[in-house]
Amino acid sequence: MAAGMGSRYGGLKQLDGLGPNGETIMDYSIYDAIQAGFGKIVWVIRKDFEEQFRQQILSKYEDKIPCELCFQALDALPEGFSVPEGRQKPWGTNHAVLMGKDVIKEPFCVINCDDFYGRDAFMQIGKFLNGLAEGSKNSYAMVGFRVCNTLSENGSVARGVCAYNEKRHLTDVVERTEIMRIADKGGAICYKDEQGEWQPLEENVPVSMNMWGFTPDYFDYSEAYFKEFLSDPKNMENLKAEFFIPLMVNKLITEGTATCEVLDTTSKWFGVTYAADRQATVDRIQSLIDEGVYPNKLF
């Protein structure tokens, strides 16, 4: 998913060259995904930077792996619905996933293009998807990262806070849009609740970094629930309301329609939520190259 506005970053972080040869974060994700056995790439972007995306990103891959380009637009809505006056914000991550319905017919992994997930995370989700029986439905997965390994030093982050049962099946996921260490709470990790109060989180609570494994039946559920989402007046009146992946998954697991296994990983996330994150990300990528995890030039 590469259609985000980048409002906190201050620019198109999807296309920002952070590697030694101008590689973007998504280039490292694609490299790791190919190593993990994935055989097709579908990008969801905004139409307004299609030309730049084709020149800078797509041209590198079209002769190496099957590629598809989809577009997320505000007016990509079910019949009978229209964009509320004044709305500019995209409809959210699960709306972005829906844009791939016509080109994705196999088990698939969803990621954000501006998050660095790490090789092991791709190996874990690849192993899960590859192990599904042909025609599987209602059996999903997510890679859970420890919240302490997913923070930015430069501001709050949004994460889906997860709980799971003895089978490692997800039992609850709640999108928390502001998570950070709070100095006046002893440096504890906290999230801001609906009343604007900071509430503590344990260091190792698993959180979703939007690295999900689904089968194509997920699109049908999402289409139906998106109509419910748009039919709720509060979601149309709130010009920043979003149709998040965790919202959809939580509905399915609560109803007992599907299961979602929480996969463990040794990977540590990093990314460029804020402009101030950029140099640290450049340095961490270079350190991984120095350690031999990645070649100096990916493709």
PDB file of C-alpha atoms in Angstrom:
ATOM      1  CA  MET A   1       0.000   0.000   0.000  1.00  0.00           C
ATOM      2  CA  ALA A   2       1.609   3.203  -1.191  1.00  0.00           C
ATOM      3  CA  ALA A   3      -1.266   5.664  -1.398  1.00  0.00           C
ATOM      4  CA  GLY A   4      -0.802   7.491   1.914  1.00  0.00           C
ATOM      5  CA  MET A   5      -0.549  11.255   2.001  1.00  0.00           C
ATOM      6  CA  GLY A   6       2.661  11.408   4.074  1.00  0.00           C
ATOM      7  CA  SER A   7       1.287  14.343   6.085  1.00  0.00           C
ATOM      8  CA  ARG A   8       3.578  13.842   9.090  1.00  0.00           C
ATOM      9  CA  TYR A   9       6.611  13.161   6.915  1.00  0.00           C
ATOM     10  CA  GLY A  10       6.095  16.212   4.762  1.00  0.00           C
ATOM     11  CA  GLY A  11       6.404  14.555   1.347  1.00  0.00           C
ATOM     12  CA  LEU A  12       6.215  11.394  -0.740  1.00  0.00           C
ATOM     13  CA  LYS A  13       8.099   9.066   1.593  1.00  0.00           C
ATOM     14  CA  GLN A  14       7.009   6.188  -0.636  1.00  0.00           C
ATOM     15  CA  LEU A  15       9.508   7.395  -3.257  1.00  0.00           C
ATOM     16  CA  ASP A  16      12.260   8.741  -1.010  1.00  0.00           C
ATOM     17  CA  GLY A  17      15.598   7.125  -1.820  1.00  0.00           C
ATOM     18  CA  LEU A  18      17.142   5.929   1.445  1.00  0.00           C
ATOM     19  CA  GLY A  19      19.559   3.246   0.251  1.00  0.00           C
ATOM     20  CA  PRO A  20      23.031   3.909  -1.182  1.00  0.00           C
ATOM     21  CA  ASN A  21      21.732   3.740  -4.773  1.00  0.00           C
ATOM     22  CA  GLY A  22      18.454   5.547  -4.160  1.00  0.00           C
ATOM     23  CA  GLU A  23      16.573   2.459  -2.978  1.00  0.00           C
ATOM     24  CA  THR A  24      13.263   3.144  -1.238  1.00  0.00           C
ATOM     25  CA  ILE A  25      12.035   1.210   1.778  1.00  0.00           C
ATOM     26  CA  MET A  26       9.628  -0.661  -0.492  1.00  0.00           C
ATOM     27  CA  ASP A  27      12.590  -1.853  -2.579  1.00  0.00           C
ATOM     28  CA  TYR A  28      13.951  -3.650   0.482  1.00  0.00           C
ATOM     29  CA  SER A  29      10.516  -5.105   1.204  1.00  0.00           C
ATOM     30  CA  ILE A  30      10.239  -6.390  -2.363  1.00  0.00           C
ATOM     31  CA  TYR A  31      13.730  -7.903  -2.146  1.00  0.00           C
ATOM     32  CA  ASP A  32      12.804  -9.675   1.109  1.00  0.00           C
ATOM     33  CA  ALA A  33       9.445 -10.808  -0.285  1.00  0.00           C
ATOM     34  CA  ILE A  34      11.088 -12.382  -3.329  1.00  0.00           C
ATOM     35  CA  GLN A  35      13.581 -14.140  -1.052  1.00  0.00           C
ATOM     36  CA  ALA A  36      10.599 -15.479   0.927  1.00  0.00           C
ATOM     37  CA  GLY A  37       8.967 -16.938  -2.181  1.00  0.00           C
ATOM     38  CA  PHE A  38       6.432 -14.313  -3.234  1.00  0.00           C
ATOM     39  CA  GLY A  39       5.906 -14.225  -6.992  1.00  0.00           C
ATOM     40  CA  LYS A  40       3.770 -11.167  -7.780  1.00  0.00           C
ATOM     41  CA  ILE A  41       3.627  -7.525  -6.705  1.00  0.00           C
ATOM     42  CA  VAL A  42       0.498  -5.378  -6.561  1.00  0.00           C
ATOM     43  CA  TRP A  43       0.906  -1.712  -5.685  1.00  0.00           C
ATOM     44  CA  VAL A  44      -1.952   0.499  -4.542  1.00  0.00           C
ATOM     45  CA  ILE A  45      -1.082   4.145  -5.159  1.00  0.00           C
ATOM     46  CA  ARG A  46      -2.701   7.518  -5.774  1.00  0.00           C
ATOM     47  CA  LYS A  47      -3.277   8.426  -9.406  1.00  0.00           C
ATOM     48  CA  ASP A  48      -1.577  11.801  -8.996  1.00  0.00           C
ATOM     49  CA  PHE A  49       1.924  10.306  -8.769  1.00  0.00           C
ATOM     50  CA  GLU A  50       1.455   7.466 -11.267  1.00  0.00           C
ATOM     51  CA  GLU A  51       3.984   8.788 -13.795  1.00  0.00           C
ATOM     52  CA  GLN A  52       6.718   9.305 -11.197  1.00  0.00           C
ATOM     53  CA  PHE A  53       5.971   5.890  -9.694  1.00  0.00           C
ATOM     54  CA  ARG A  54       6.180   4.132 -13.055  1.00  0.00           C
ATOM     55  CA  GLN A  55       9.513   5.764 -13.863  1.00  0.00           C
ATOM     56  CA  GLN A  56      11.139   5.407 -10.458  1.00  0.00           C
ATOM     57  CA  ILE A  57       9.716   2.112  -9.150  1.00  0.00           C
ATOM     58  CA  LEU A  58       7.763   0.022 -11.617  1.00  0.00           C
ATOM     59  CA  SER A  59      10.399   0.192 -14.348  1.00  0.00           C
ATOM     60  CA  LYS A  60      12.832  -1.693 -12.076  1.00  0.00           C
ATOM     61  CA  TYR A  61      10.598  -4.715 -11.671  1.00  0.00           C
ATOM     62  CA  GLU A  62       8.474  -5.253 -14.748  1.00  0.00           C
ATOM     63  CA  ASP A  63      11.027  -7.595 -16.359  1.00  0.00           C
ATOM     64  CA  LYS A  64      11.781  -9.431 -13.094  1.00  0.00           C
ATOM     65  CA  ILE A  65       8.429 -10.280 -11.532  1.00  0.00           C
ATOM     66  CA  PRO A  66       4.727  -9.933 -12.497  1.00  0.00           C
ATOM     67  CA  CYS A  67       3.487  -6.470 -11.458  1.00  0.00           C
ATOM     68  CA  GLU A  68       0.099  -4.787 -11.157  1.00  0.00           C
ATOM     69  CA  LEU A  69      -0.752  -1.171 -10.402  1.00  0.00           C
ATOM     70  CA  CYS A  70      -4.040  -0.180  -8.727  1.00  0.00           C
ATOM     71  CA  PHE A  71      -5.309   3.213  -7.668  1.00  0.00           C
ATOM     72  CA  GLN A  72      -6.945   4.376  -4.450  1.00  0.00           C
ATOM     73  CA  ALA A  73      -9.224   7.348  -4.974  1.00  0.00           C
ATOM     74  CA  LEU A  74     -11.688   9.158  -2.742  1.00  0.00           C
ATOM     75  CA  ASP A  75     -14.522   8.502  -5.173  1.00  0.00           C
ATOM     76  CA  ALA A  76     -13.820   4.755  -5.461  1.00  0.00           C
ATOM     77  CA  LEU A  77     -16.996   4.005  -3.516  1.00  0.00           C
ATOM     78  CA  PRO A  78     -19.823   1.481  -3.809  1.00  0.00           C
ATOM     79  CA  GLU A  79     -22.800   2.455  -5.926  1.00  0.00           C
ATOM     80  CA  GLY A  80     -25.116   4.833  -4.108  1.00  0.00           C
ATOM     81  CA  PHE A  81     -22.410   6.525  -2.021  1.00  0.00           C
ATOM     82  CA  SER A  82     -20.587   9.800  -2.663  1.00  0.00           C
ATOM     83  CA  VAL A  83     -17.657  11.650  -1.145  1.00  0.00           C
ATOM     84  CA  PRO A  84     -18.711  13.987   1.699  1.00  0.00           C
ATOM     85  CA  GLU A  85     -18.115  17.649   0.969  1.00  0.00           C
ATOM     86  CA  GLY A  86     -14.715  18.733   2.271  1.00  0.00           C
ATOM     87  CA  ARG A  87     -13.271  15.207   2.535  1.00  0.00           C
ATOM     88  CA  GLN A  88      -9.610  15.010   1.413  1.00  0.00           C
ATOM     89  CA  LYS A  89      -8.189  12.167   3.513  1.00  0.00           C
ATOM     90  CA  PRO A  90      -8.032   8.689   1.902  1.00  0.00           C
ATOM     91  CA  TRP A  91     -10.562   6.159   3.203  1.00  0.00           C
ATOM     92  CA  GLY A  92      -7.935   4.058   4.965  1.00  0.00           C
ATOM     93  CA  THR A  93      -5.954   0.854   4.705  1.00  0.00           C
ATOM     94  CA  ASN A  94      -8.797  -1.602   4.112  1.00  0.00           C
ATOM     95  CA  HIS A  95     -10.167   0.591   1.357  1.00  0.00           C
ATOM     96  CA  ALA A  96      -6.686   0.409  -0.204  1.00  0.00           C
ATOM     97  CA  VAL A  97      -6.764  -3.394   0.036  1.00  0.00           C
ATOM     98  CA  LEU A  98     -10.113  -3.435  -1.773  1.00  0.00           C
ATOM     99  CA  MET A  99      -8.536  -1.706  -4.768  1.00  0.00           C
ATOM    100  CA  GLY A 100      -6.666  -4.936  -5.544  1.00  0.00           C
ATOM    101  CA  LYS A 101      -9.722  -7.174  -5.764  1.00  0.00           C
ATOM    102  CA  ASP A 102      -9.740  -7.543  -9.541  1.00  0.00           C
ATOM    103  CA  VAL A 103      -6.061  -8.513  -9.837  1.00  0.00           C
ATOM    104  CA  ILE A 104      -5.503 -10.661  -6.735  1.00  0.00           C
ATOM    105  CA  LYS A 105      -6.857 -14.209  -7.034  1.00  0.00           C
ATOM    106  CA  GLU A 106      -4.418 -16.023  -4.732  1.00  0.00           C
ATOM    107  CA  PRO A 107      -3.359 -15.883  -1.038  1.00  0.00           C
ATOM    108  CA  PHE A 108      -1.630 -12.568  -0.483  1.00  0.00           C
ATOM    109  CA  CYS A 109       0.305 -10.459   1.989  1.00  0.00           C
ATOM    110  CA  VAL A 110      -0.515  -6.816   2.693  1.00  0.00           C
ATOM    111  CA  ILE A 111       2.167  -4.332   3.760  1.00  0.00           C
ATOM    112  CA  ASN A 112       2.754  -0.600   3.986  1.00  0.00           C
ATOM    113  CA  CYS A 113       5.369   0.594   1.526  1.00  0.00           C
ATOM    114  CA  ASP A 114       7.027   2.937   4.033  1.00  0.00           C
ATOM    115  CA  ASP A 115       7.582   0.404   6.837  1.00  0.00           C
ATOM    116  CA  PHE A 116      10.765  -1.672   7.020  1.00  0.00           C
ATOM    117  CA  TYR A 117       9.626  -5.112   8.169  1.00  0.00           C
ATOM    118  CA  GLY A 118      12.763  -7.255   7.917  1.00  0.00           C
ATOM    119  CA  ARG A 119      13.542 -10.585   6.266  1.00  0.00           C
ATOM    120  CA  ASP A 120      12.239 -12.855   9.027  1.00  0.00           C
ATOM    121  CA  ALA A 121       8.818 -11.191   8.984  1.00  0.00           C
ATOM    122  CA  PHE A 122       8.433 -11.973   5.275  1.00  0.00           C
ATOM    123  CA  MET A 123       9.646 -15.523   5.827  1.00  0.00           C
ATOM    124  CA  GLN A 124       7.012 -16.075   8.526  1.00  0.00           C
ATOM    125  CA  ILE A 125       4.064 -14.751   6.541  1.00  0.00           C
ATOM    126  CA  GLY A 126       5.301 -16.490   3.380  1.00  0.00           C
ATOM    127  CA  LYS A 127       5.497 -19.814   5.206  1.00  0.00           C
ATOM    128  CA  PHE A 128       1.951 -19.382   6.520  1.00  0.00           C
ATOM    129  CA  LEU A 129       0.441 -18.546   3.139  1.00  0.00           C
ATOM    130  CA  ASN A 130       2.352 -21.295   1.363  1.00  0.00           C
ATOM    131  CA  GLY A 131       1.058 -23.815   3.899  1.00  0.00           C
ATOM    132  CA  LEU A 132      -2.615 -23.076   3.236  1.00  0.00           C
ATOM    133  CA  ALA A 133      -4.580 -25.755   1.426  1.00  0.00           C
ATOM    134  CA  GLU A 134      -5.756 -24.851  -2.063  1.00  0.00           C
ATOM    135  CA  GLY A 135      -9.022 -22.952  -1.917  1.00  0.00           C
ATOM    136  CA  SER A 136      -8.639 -22.087   1.786  1.00  0.00           C
ATOM    137  CA  LYS A 137     -11.002 -19.497   3.209  1.00  0.00           C
ATOM    138  CA  ASN A 138     -11.398 -17.696   6.508  1.00  0.00           C
ATOM    139  CA  SER A 139      -7.888 -18.558   7.725  1.00  0.00           C
ATOM    140  CA  TYR A 140      -5.766 -15.426   7.981  1.00  0.00           C
ATOM    141  CA  ALA A 141      -2.601 -14.307   9.733  1.00  0.00           C
ATOM    142  CA  MET A 142      -0.751 -11.226  10.879  1.00  0.00           C
ATOM    143  CA  VAL A 143       2.850 -10.695  11.888  1.00  0.00           C
ATOM    144  CA  GLY A 144       2.929  -9.338  15.441  1.00  0.00           C
ATOM    145  CA  PHE A 145       5.774  -7.004  16.388  1.00  0.00           C
ATOM    146  CA  ARG A 146       6.580  -6.111  19.986  1.00  0.00           C
ATOM    147  CA  VAL A 147       5.426  -2.552  20.521  1.00  0.00           C
ATOM    148  CA  CYS A 148       8.766  -1.571  22.074  1.00  0.00           C
ATOM    149  CA  ASN A 149      10.420  -2.406  18.742  1.00  0.00           C
ATOM    150  CA  THR A 150       8.092  -0.247  16.665  1.00  0.00           C
ATOM    151  CA  LEU A 151       8.364   3.273  18.098  1.00  0.00           C
ATOM    152  CA  SER A 152       9.714   6.478  16.604  1.00  0.00           C
ATOM    153  CA  GLU A 153      11.984   8.751  18.609  1.00  0.00           C
ATOM    154  CA  ASN A 154      10.399  11.742  16.916  1.00  0.00           C
ATOM    155  CA  GLY A 155       6.708  11.504  17.753  1.00  0.00           C
ATOM    156  CA  SER A 156       3.716   9.231  18.144  1.00  0.00           C
ATOM    157  CA  VAL A 157       2.887   6.269  15.893  1.00  0.00           C
ATOM    158  CA  ALA A 158      -0.329   4.452  14.965  1.00  0.00           C
ATOM    159  CA  ARG A 159      -0.500   0.733  15.739  1.00  0.00           C
ATOM    160  CA  GLY A 160      -3.119  -1.990  15.986  1.00  0.00           C
ATOM    161  CA  VAL A 161      -2.790  -3.279  19.564  1.00  0.00           C
ATOM    162  CA  CYS A 162      -3.436  -7.030  19.657  1.00  0.00           C
ATOM    163  CA  ALA A 163      -4.450  -9.799  22.047  1.00  0.00           C
ATOM    164  CA  TYR A 164      -4.462 -13.533  21.256  1.00  0.00           C
ATOM    165  CA  ASN A 165      -5.532 -16.855  22.801  1.00  0.00           C
ATOM    166  CA  GLU A 166      -3.680 -20.090  23.563  1.00  0.00           C
ATOM    167  CA  LYS A 167      -3.836 -21.076  19.873  1.00  0.00           C
ATOM    168  CA  ARG A 168      -2.166 -17.768  18.951  1.00  0.00           C
ATOM    169  CA  HIS A 169      -5.390 -16.755  17.269  1.00  0.00           C
ATOM    170  CA  LEU A 170      -6.057 -13.037  17.408  1.00  0.00           C
ATOM    171  CA  THR A 171      -8.877 -12.213  19.803  1.00  0.00           C
ATOM    172  CA  ASP A 172      -8.876  -8.427  19.576  1.00  0.00           C
ATOM    173  CA  VAL A 173      -7.159  -5.674  17.642  1.00  0.00           C
ATOM    174  CA  VAL A 174      -7.724  -2.017  18.420  1.00  0.00           C
ATOM    175  CA  GLU A 175      -6.259   0.734  16.266  1.00  0.00           C
ATOM    176  CA  ARG A 176      -4.467   3.243  18.477  1.00  0.00           C
ATOM    177  CA  THR A 177      -3.517   6.298  16.454  1.00  0.00           C
ATOM    178  CA  GLU A 178      -1.133   7.804  19.025  1.00  0.00           C
ATOM    179  CA  ILE A 179       1.447   5.616  20.796  1.00  0.00           C
ATOM    180  CA  MET A 180       4.719   6.889  22.244  1.00  0.00           C
ATOM    181  CA  ARG A 181       6.930   6.960  25.332  1.00  0.00           C
ATOM    182  CA  ILE A 182       5.720   9.565  27.802  1.00  0.00           C
ATOM    183  CA  ALA A 183       8.451  11.266  29.818  1.00  0.00           C
ATOM    184  CA  ASP A 184       6.245  12.332  32.735  1.00  0.00           C
ATOM    185  CA  LYS A 185       5.070   8.713  33.099  1.00  0.00           C
ATOM    186  CA  GLY A 186       8.593   7.465  33.670  1.00  0.00           C
ATOM    187  CA  GLY A 187       9.251   6.848  29.993  1.00  0.00           C
ATOM    188  CA  ALA A 188       6.480   4.242  29.815  1.00  0.00           C
ATOM    189  CA  ILE A 189       4.904   3.359  26.479  1.00  0.00           C
ATOM    190  CA  CYS A 190       1.390   4.782  26.387  1.00  0.00           C
ATOM    191  CA  TYR A 191      -1.482   5.228  23.972  1.00  0.00           C
ATOM    192  CA  LYS A 192      -4.005   8.057  23.890  1.00  0.00           C
ATOM    193  CA  ASP A 193      -7.537   6.804  24.523  1.00  0.00           C
ATOM    194  CA  GLU A 194     -10.842   8.115  23.196  1.00  0.00           C
ATOM    195  CA  GLN A 195     -10.991  10.679  26.000  1.00  0.00           C
ATOM    196  CA  GLY A 196      -7.542  12.039  25.176  1.00  0.00           C
ATOM    197  CA  GLU A 197      -5.912  10.423  28.212  1.00  0.00           C
ATOM    198  CA  TRP A 198      -2.609   8.518  28.076  1.00  0.00           C
ATOM    199  CA  GLN A 199      -2.930   4.852  29.036  1.00  0.00           C
ATOM    200  CA  PRO A 200       0.043   2.483  29.618  1.00  0.00           C
ATOM    201  CA  LEU A 201       1.031  -0.405  27.340  1.00  0.00           C
ATOM    202  CA  GLU A 202       3.356  -3.266  28.260  1.00  0.00           C
ATOM    203  CA  GLU A 203       6.665  -3.223  26.396  1.00  0.00           C
ATOM    204  CA  ASN A 204       6.092  -6.544  24.594  1.00  0.00           C
ATOM    205  CA  VAL A 205       2.432  -6.226  23.645  1.00  0.00           C
ATOM    206  CA  PRO A 206       2.103  -7.447  20.042  1.00  0.00           C
ATOM    207  CA  VAL A 207       1.025  -4.803  17.595  1.00  0.00           C
ATOM    208  CA  SER A 208       0.003  -4.885  13.992  1.00  0.00           C
ATOM    209  CA  MET A 209       2.289  -3.134  11.543  1.00  0.00           C
ATOM    210  CA  ASN A 210      -0.203  -3.833   8.752  1.00  0.00           C
ATOM    211  CA  MET A 211       1.564  -6.994   7.696  1.00  0.00           C
ATOM    212  CA  TRP A 212      -1.335  -9.322   7.040  1.00  0.00           C
ATOM    213  CA  GLY A 213      -1.915 -12.601   5.230  1.00  0.00           C
ATOM    214  CA  PHE A 214      -5.314 -13.075   3.571  1.00  0.00           C
ATOM    215  CA  THR A 215      -7.082 -15.252   1.026  1.00  0.00           C
ATOM    216  CA  PRO A 216      -9.297 -13.712  -1.707  1.00  0.00           C
ATOM    217  CA  ASP A 217     -12.547 -14.292   0.207  1.00  0.00           C
ATOM    218  CA  TYR A 218     -11.424 -11.358   2.377  1.00  0.00           C
ATOM    219  CA  PHE A 219     -12.401  -8.979  -0.441  1.00  0.00           C
ATOM    220  CA  ASP A 220     -16.061 -10.006  -0.319  1.00  0.00           C
ATOM    221  CA  TYR A 221     -16.261  -9.413   3.425  1.00  0.00           C
ATOM    222  CA  SER A 222     -14.553  -6.053   3.000  1.00  0.00           C
ATOM    223  CA  GLU A 223     -16.910  -4.881   0.267  1.00  0.00           C
ATOM    224  CA  ALA A 224     -19.941  -5.692   2.385  1.00  0.00           C
ATOM    225  CA  TYR A 225     -18.593  -4.102   5.550  1.00  0.00           C
ATOM    226  CA  PHE A 226     -17.412  -0.971   3.735  1.00  0.00           C
ATOM    227  CA  LYS A 227     -21.032  -0.321   2.798  1.00  0.00           C
ATOM    228  CA  GLU A 228     -21.972  -0.607   6.475  1.00  0.00           C
ATOM    229  CA  PHE A 229     -19.116   1.758   7.357  1.00  0.00           C
ATOM    230  CA  LEU A 230     -20.302   4.348   4.835  1.00  0.00           C
ATOM    231  CA  SER A 231     -23.911   3.973   5.970  1.00  0.00           C
ATOM    232  CA  ASP A 232     -23.001   5.080   9.502  1.00  0.00           C
ATOM    233  CA  PRO A 233     -23.639   8.847   9.693  1.00  0.00           C
ATOM    234  CA  LYS A 234     -20.776   9.430  12.109  1.00  0.00           C
ATOM    235  CA  ASN A 235     -18.289   8.037   9.598  1.00  0.00           C
ATOM    236  CA  MET A 236     -19.572  10.360   6.890  1.00  0.00           C
ATOM    237  CA  GLU A 237     -19.671  13.392   9.172  1.00  0.00           C
ATOM    238  CA  ASN A 238     -16.124  12.774  10.437  1.00  0.00           C
ATOM    239  CA  LEU A 239     -13.971  13.788   7.461  1.00  0.00           C
ATOM    240  CA  LYS A 240     -11.013  11.851   8.899  1.00  0.00           C
ATOM    241  CA  ALA A 241     -12.820   8.568   9.635  1.00  0.00           C
ATOM    242  CA  GLU A 242     -10.966   5.613   8.103  1.00  0.00           C
ATOM    243  CA  PHE A 243     -11.826   2.046   7.148  1.00  0.00           C
ATOM    244  CA  PHE A 244      -8.884   0.306   8.810  1.00  0.00           C
ATOM    245  CA  ILE A 245      -7.793  -3.306   8.238  1.00  0.00           C
ATOM    246  CA  PRO A 246      -7.984  -4.019  12.010  1.00  0.00           C
ATOM    247  CA  LEU A 247     -11.613  -2.845  11.982  1.00  0.00           C
ATOM    248  CA  MET A 248     -12.471  -5.484   9.373  1.00  0.00           C
ATOM    249  CA  VAL A 249     -10.421  -8.252  10.969  1.00  0.00           C
ATOM    250  CA  ASN A 250     -11.847  -7.541  14.406  1.00  0.00           C
ATOM    251  CA  LYS A 251     -15.386  -7.882  13.037  1.00  0.00           C
ATOM    252  CA  LEU A 252     -14.609 -11.235  11.394  1.00  0.00           C
ATOM    253  CA  ILE A 253     -12.922 -12.795  14.411  1.00  0.00           C
ATOM    254  CA  THR A 254     -15.525 -11.457  16.858  1.00  0.00           C
ATOM    255  CA  GLU A 255     -18.336 -12.973  14.801  1.00  0.00           C
ATOM    256  CA  GLY A 256     -16.440 -16.255  14.491  1.00  0.00           C
ATOM    257  CA  THR A 257     -16.348 -15.977  10.701  1.00  0.00           C
ATOM    258  CA  ALA A 258     -12.564 -16.234  10.440  1.00  0.00           C
ATOM    259  CA  THR A 259      -9.432 -16.865  12.465  1.00  0.00           C
ATOM    260  CA  CYS A 260      -6.267 -14.813  12.335  1.00  0.00           C
ATOM    261  CA  GLU A 261      -3.056 -16.385  13.585  1.00  0.00           C
ATOM    262  CA  VAL A 262      -0.552 -14.061  15.259  1.00  0.00           C
ATOM    263  CA  LEU A 263       2.870 -14.946  13.858  1.00  0.00           C
ATOM    264  CA  ASP A 264       5.980 -14.257  15.898  1.00  0.00           C
ATOM    265  CA  THR A 265       9.031 -12.653  14.322  1.00  0.00           C
ATOM    266  CA  THR A 266      12.556 -11.717  15.305  1.00  0.00           C
ATOM    267  CA  SER A 267      12.396  -8.708  12.992  1.00  0.00           C
ATOM    268  CA  LYS A 268      12.529  -5.178  14.327  1.00  0.00           C
ATOM    269  CA  TRP A 269      10.525  -2.523  12.549  1.00  0.00           C
ATOM    270  CA  PHE A 270      11.789   0.865  11.515  1.00  0.00           C
ATOM    271  CA  GLY A 271      10.419   3.483   9.187  1.00  0.00           C
ATOM    272  CA  VAL A 272       9.992   7.106   8.265  1.00  0.00           C
ATOM    273  CA  THR A 273       6.897   8.345  10.039  1.00  0.00           C
ATOM    274  CA  TYR A 274       8.480  11.773  10.449  1.00  0.00           C
ATOM    275  CA  ALA A 275      11.074  13.713   8.445  1.00  0.00           C
ATOM    276  CA  ALA A 276      13.360  13.505  11.488  1.00  0.00           C
ATOM    277  CA  ASP A 277      13.323   9.683  11.162  1.00  0.00           C
ATOM    278  CA  ARG A 278      15.026   9.832   7.780  1.00  0.00           C
ATOM    279  CA  GLN A 279      18.713   9.894   8.736  1.00  0.00           C
ATOM    280  CA  ALA A 280      18.338   7.145  11.328  1.00  0.00           C
ATOM    281  CA  THR A 281      16.657   4.992   8.685  1.00  0.00           C
ATOM    282  CA  VAL A 282      19.434   5.665   6.182  1.00  0.00           C
ATOM    283  CA  ASP A 283      21.992   4.684   8.833  1.00  0.00           C
ATOM    284  CA  ARG A 284      20.163   1.471   9.766  1.00  0.00           C
ATOM    285  CA  ILE A 285      19.891   0.385   6.140  1.00  0.00           C
ATOM    286  CA  GLN A 286      23.605   0.999   5.671  1.00  0.00           C
ATOM    287  CA  SER A 287      24.390  -1.044   8.783  1.00  0.00           C
ATOM    288  CA  LEU A 288      22.386  -3.981   7.378  1.00  0.00           C
ATOM    289  CA  ILE A 289      24.350  -3.715   4.141  1.00  0.00           C
ATOM    290  CA  ASP A 290      27.596  -3.642   6.110  1.00  0.00           C
ATOM    291  CA  GLU A 291      26.481  -6.791   7.957  1.00  0.00           C
ATOM    292  CA  GLY A 292      25.835  -8.563   4.645  1.00  0.00           C
ATOM    293  CA  VAL A 293      22.066  -8.806   5.054  1.00  0.00           C
ATOM    294  CA  TYR A 294      21.540  -6.873   1.810  1.00  0.00           C
ATOM    295  CA  PRO A 295      23.779  -6.309  -1.205  1.00  0.00           C
ATOM    296  CA  ASN A 296      24.954  -2.751  -1.821  1.00  0.00           C
ATOM    297  CA  LYS A 297      22.747  -2.620  -4.926  1.00  0.00           C
ATOM    298  CA  LEU A 298      19.473  -4.535  -4.714  1.00  0.00           C
ATOM    299  CA  PHE A 299      18.405  -4.777  -8.346  1.00  0.00           C
TER     300      PHE A 299
END
